[in-house]
mmCIF file of C-alpha atoms in Angstrom:
data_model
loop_
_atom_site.group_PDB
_atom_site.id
_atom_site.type_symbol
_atom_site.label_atom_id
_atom_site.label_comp_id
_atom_site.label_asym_id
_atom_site.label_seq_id
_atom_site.Cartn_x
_atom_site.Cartn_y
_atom_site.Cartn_z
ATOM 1 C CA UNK A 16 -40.088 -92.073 98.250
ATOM 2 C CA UNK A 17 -41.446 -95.169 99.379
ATOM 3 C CA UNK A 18 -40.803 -96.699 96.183
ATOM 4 C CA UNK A 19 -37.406 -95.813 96.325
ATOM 5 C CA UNK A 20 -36.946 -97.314 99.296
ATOM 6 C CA UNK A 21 -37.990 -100.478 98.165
ATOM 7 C CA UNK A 22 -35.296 -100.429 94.951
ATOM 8 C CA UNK A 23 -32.280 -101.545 97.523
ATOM 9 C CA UNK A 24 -30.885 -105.014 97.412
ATOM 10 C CA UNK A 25 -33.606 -107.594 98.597
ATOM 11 C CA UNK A 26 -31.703 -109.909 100.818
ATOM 12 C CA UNK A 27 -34.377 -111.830 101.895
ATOM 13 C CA UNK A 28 -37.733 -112.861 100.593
ATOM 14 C CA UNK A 29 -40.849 -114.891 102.187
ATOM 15 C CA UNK A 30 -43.819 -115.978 101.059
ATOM 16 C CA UNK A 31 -46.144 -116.292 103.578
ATOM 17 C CA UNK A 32 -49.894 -116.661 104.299
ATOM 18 C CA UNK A 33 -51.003 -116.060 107.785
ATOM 19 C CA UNK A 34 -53.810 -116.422 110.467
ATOM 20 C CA UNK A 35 -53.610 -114.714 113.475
ATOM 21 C CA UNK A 36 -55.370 -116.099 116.584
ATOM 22 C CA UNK A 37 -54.013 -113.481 118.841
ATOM 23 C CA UNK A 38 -52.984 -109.626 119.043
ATOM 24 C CA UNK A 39 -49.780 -111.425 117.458
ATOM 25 C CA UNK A 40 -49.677 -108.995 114.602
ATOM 26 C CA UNK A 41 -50.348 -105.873 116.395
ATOM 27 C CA UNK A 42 -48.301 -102.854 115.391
ATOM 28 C CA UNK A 43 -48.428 -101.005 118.567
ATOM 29 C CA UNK A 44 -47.313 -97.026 118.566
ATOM 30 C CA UNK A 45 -44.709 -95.522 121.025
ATOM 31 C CA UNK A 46 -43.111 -92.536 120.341
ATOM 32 C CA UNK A 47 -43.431 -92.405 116.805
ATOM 33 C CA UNK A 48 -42.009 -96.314 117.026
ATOM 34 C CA UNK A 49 -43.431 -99.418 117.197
ATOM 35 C CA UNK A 50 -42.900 -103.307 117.581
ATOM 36 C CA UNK A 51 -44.028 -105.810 115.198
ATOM 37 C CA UNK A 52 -44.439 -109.580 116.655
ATOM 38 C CA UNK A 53 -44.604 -112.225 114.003
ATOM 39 C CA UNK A 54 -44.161 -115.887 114.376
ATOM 40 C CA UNK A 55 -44.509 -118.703 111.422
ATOM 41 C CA UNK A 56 -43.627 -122.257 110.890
ATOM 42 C CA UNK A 57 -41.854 -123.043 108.121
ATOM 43 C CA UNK A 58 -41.103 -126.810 106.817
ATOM 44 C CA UNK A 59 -37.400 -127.602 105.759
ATOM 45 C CA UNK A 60 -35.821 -130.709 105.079
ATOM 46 C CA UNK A 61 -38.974 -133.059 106.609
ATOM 47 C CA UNK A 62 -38.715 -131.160 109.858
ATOM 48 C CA UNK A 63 -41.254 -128.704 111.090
ATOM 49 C CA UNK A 64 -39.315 -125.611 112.927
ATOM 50 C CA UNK A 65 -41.709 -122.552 114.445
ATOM 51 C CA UNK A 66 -40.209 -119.685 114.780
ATOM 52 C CA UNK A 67 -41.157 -116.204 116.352
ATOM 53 C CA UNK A 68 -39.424 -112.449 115.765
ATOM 54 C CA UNK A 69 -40.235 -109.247 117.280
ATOM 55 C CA UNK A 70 -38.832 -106.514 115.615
ATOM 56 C CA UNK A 71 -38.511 -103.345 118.049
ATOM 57 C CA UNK A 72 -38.578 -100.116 117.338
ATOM 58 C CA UNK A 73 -39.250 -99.996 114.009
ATOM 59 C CA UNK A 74 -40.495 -96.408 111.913
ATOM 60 C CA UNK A 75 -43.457 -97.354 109.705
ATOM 61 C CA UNK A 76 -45.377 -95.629 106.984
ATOM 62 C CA UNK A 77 -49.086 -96.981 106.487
ATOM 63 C CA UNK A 78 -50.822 -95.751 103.704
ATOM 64 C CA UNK A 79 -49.477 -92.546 104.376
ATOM 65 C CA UNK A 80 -51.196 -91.758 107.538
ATOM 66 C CA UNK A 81 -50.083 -92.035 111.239
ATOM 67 C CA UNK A 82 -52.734 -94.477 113.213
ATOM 68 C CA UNK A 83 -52.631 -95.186 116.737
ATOM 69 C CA UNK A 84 -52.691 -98.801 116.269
ATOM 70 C CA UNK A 85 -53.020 -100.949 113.341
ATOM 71 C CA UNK A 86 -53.268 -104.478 112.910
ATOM 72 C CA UNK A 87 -52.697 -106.616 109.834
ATOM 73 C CA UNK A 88 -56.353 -109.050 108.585
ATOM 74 C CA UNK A 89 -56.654 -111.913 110.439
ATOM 75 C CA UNK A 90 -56.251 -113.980 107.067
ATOM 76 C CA UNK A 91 -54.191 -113.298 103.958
ATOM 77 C CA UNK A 92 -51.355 -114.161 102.068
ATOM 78 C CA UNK A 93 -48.060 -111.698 101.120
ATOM 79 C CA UNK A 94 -44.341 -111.349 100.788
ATOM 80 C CA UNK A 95 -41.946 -110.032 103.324
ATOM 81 C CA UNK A 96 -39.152 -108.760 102.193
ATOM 82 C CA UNK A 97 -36.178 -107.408 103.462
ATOM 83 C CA UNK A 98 -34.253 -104.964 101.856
ATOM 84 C CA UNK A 99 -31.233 -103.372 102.189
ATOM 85 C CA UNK A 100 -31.231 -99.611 101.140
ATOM 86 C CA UNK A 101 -28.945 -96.659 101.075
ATOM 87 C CA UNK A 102 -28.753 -94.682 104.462
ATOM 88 C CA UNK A 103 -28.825 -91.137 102.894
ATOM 89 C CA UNK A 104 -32.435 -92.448 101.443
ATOM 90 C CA UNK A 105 -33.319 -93.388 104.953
ATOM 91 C CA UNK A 106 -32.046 -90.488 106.363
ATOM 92 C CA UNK A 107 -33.876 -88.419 103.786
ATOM 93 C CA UNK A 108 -37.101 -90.578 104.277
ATOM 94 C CA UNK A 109 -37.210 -90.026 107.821
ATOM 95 C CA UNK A 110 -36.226 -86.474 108.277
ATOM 96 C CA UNK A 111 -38.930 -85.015 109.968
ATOM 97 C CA UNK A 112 -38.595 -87.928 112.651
ATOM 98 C CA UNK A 113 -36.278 -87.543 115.801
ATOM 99 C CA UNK A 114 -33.778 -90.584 115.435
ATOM 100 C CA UNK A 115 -31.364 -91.026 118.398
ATOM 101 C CA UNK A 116 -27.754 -91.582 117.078
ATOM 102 C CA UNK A 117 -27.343 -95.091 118.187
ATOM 103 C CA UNK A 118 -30.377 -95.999 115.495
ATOM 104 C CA UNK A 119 -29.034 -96.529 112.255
ATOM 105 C CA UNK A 120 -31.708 -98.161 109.573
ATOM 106 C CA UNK A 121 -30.124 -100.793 107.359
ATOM 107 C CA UNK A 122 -33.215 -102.860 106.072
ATOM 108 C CA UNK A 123 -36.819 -102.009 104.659
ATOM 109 C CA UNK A 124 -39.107 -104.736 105.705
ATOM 110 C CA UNK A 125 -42.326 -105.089 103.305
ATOM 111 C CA UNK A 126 -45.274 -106.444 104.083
ATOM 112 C CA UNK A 127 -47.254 -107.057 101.082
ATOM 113 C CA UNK A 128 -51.128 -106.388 100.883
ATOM 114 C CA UNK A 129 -51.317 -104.772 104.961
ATOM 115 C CA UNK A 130 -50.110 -101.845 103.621
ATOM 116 C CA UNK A 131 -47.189 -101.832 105.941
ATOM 117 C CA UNK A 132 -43.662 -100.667 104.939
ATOM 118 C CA UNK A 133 -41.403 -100.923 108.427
ATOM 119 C CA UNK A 134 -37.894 -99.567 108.082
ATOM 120 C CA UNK A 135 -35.784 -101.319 111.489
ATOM 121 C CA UNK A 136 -31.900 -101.865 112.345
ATOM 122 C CA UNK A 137 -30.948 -105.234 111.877
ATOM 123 C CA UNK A 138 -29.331 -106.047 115.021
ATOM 124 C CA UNK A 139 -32.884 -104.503 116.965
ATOM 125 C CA UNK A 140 -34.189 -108.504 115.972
ATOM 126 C CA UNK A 141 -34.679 -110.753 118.319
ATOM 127 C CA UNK A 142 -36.098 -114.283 118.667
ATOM 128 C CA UNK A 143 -38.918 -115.043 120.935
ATOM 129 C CA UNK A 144 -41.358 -117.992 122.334
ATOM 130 C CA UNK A 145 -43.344 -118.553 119.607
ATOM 131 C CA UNK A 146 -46.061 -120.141 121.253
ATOM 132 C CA UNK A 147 -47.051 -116.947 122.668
ATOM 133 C CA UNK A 148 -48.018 -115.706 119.153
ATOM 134 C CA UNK A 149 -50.146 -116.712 115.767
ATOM 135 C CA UNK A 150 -48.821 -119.150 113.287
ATOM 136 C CA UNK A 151 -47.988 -118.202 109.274
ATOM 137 C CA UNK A 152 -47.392 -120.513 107.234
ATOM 138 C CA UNK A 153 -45.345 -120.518 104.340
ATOM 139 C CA UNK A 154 -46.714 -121.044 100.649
ATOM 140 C CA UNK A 155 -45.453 -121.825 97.519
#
């Protein structure tokens, strides 16, 4: 399923390698939800722009178990991407969870080698200080 999931339209894709100073990349679990802080400075154009999203209440699979808490190394390098998928797949995917009406799941986000696949609504995205979290820095 999970690889179906990840077929949809990939309408954005970053390359990434991180190192996390903080709890900045903490998946914290609520309710069979969670929030997933990440912050990174990119380079465009000569200037130097940091940047910091927490994505809330996002569903999650991790290596097909349920943990507590998780948190992605403190060093590495992967690809997010976000992906838009069908929402009978998501529907399907998450059937045995309770999902309030208001929640509708447009985008896969997939973090490669933390073994973290977070499905999350678009418009639940929203920027934050990014001072308060870890830097990740993008690679080419």
């Amino acid at each position: 399923m999970i690889e179906e999931l990840l077929q949809g339209r990939i309408v954005e894709e970053i390359s990434l390698e991180f190192e996390a100073n903080s709890d900045a990349m903490d998946f914290v679990l609520s309710n069979n939800c969670f929030d997933l802080v990440l912050s990174y400075k990119f380079e465009k154009l000569g200037h130097v722009k940091t940047r910091a999203f927490i994505f809330k209440n996002i569903y999650r699979y991790i290596y097909g178990r349920e943990s507590r808490r998780m948190r992605i190394p403190s060093y590495g390098r992967g690809v997010i991407r976000r992906i838009e998928v069908d929402k009978k797949l998501l529907d399907s995917f998450f059937a045995h969870t309770p999902l309030g009406d208001e929640q509708v799941f447009t985008y896969v986000v997939d973090v490669l080698g933390a073994g973290v696949i977070a499905v999350f609504s678009g418009d639940e995205v929203a920027e934050v200080a990014p001072e308060t979290y870890s830097s990740v820095k993008f690679f080419d």
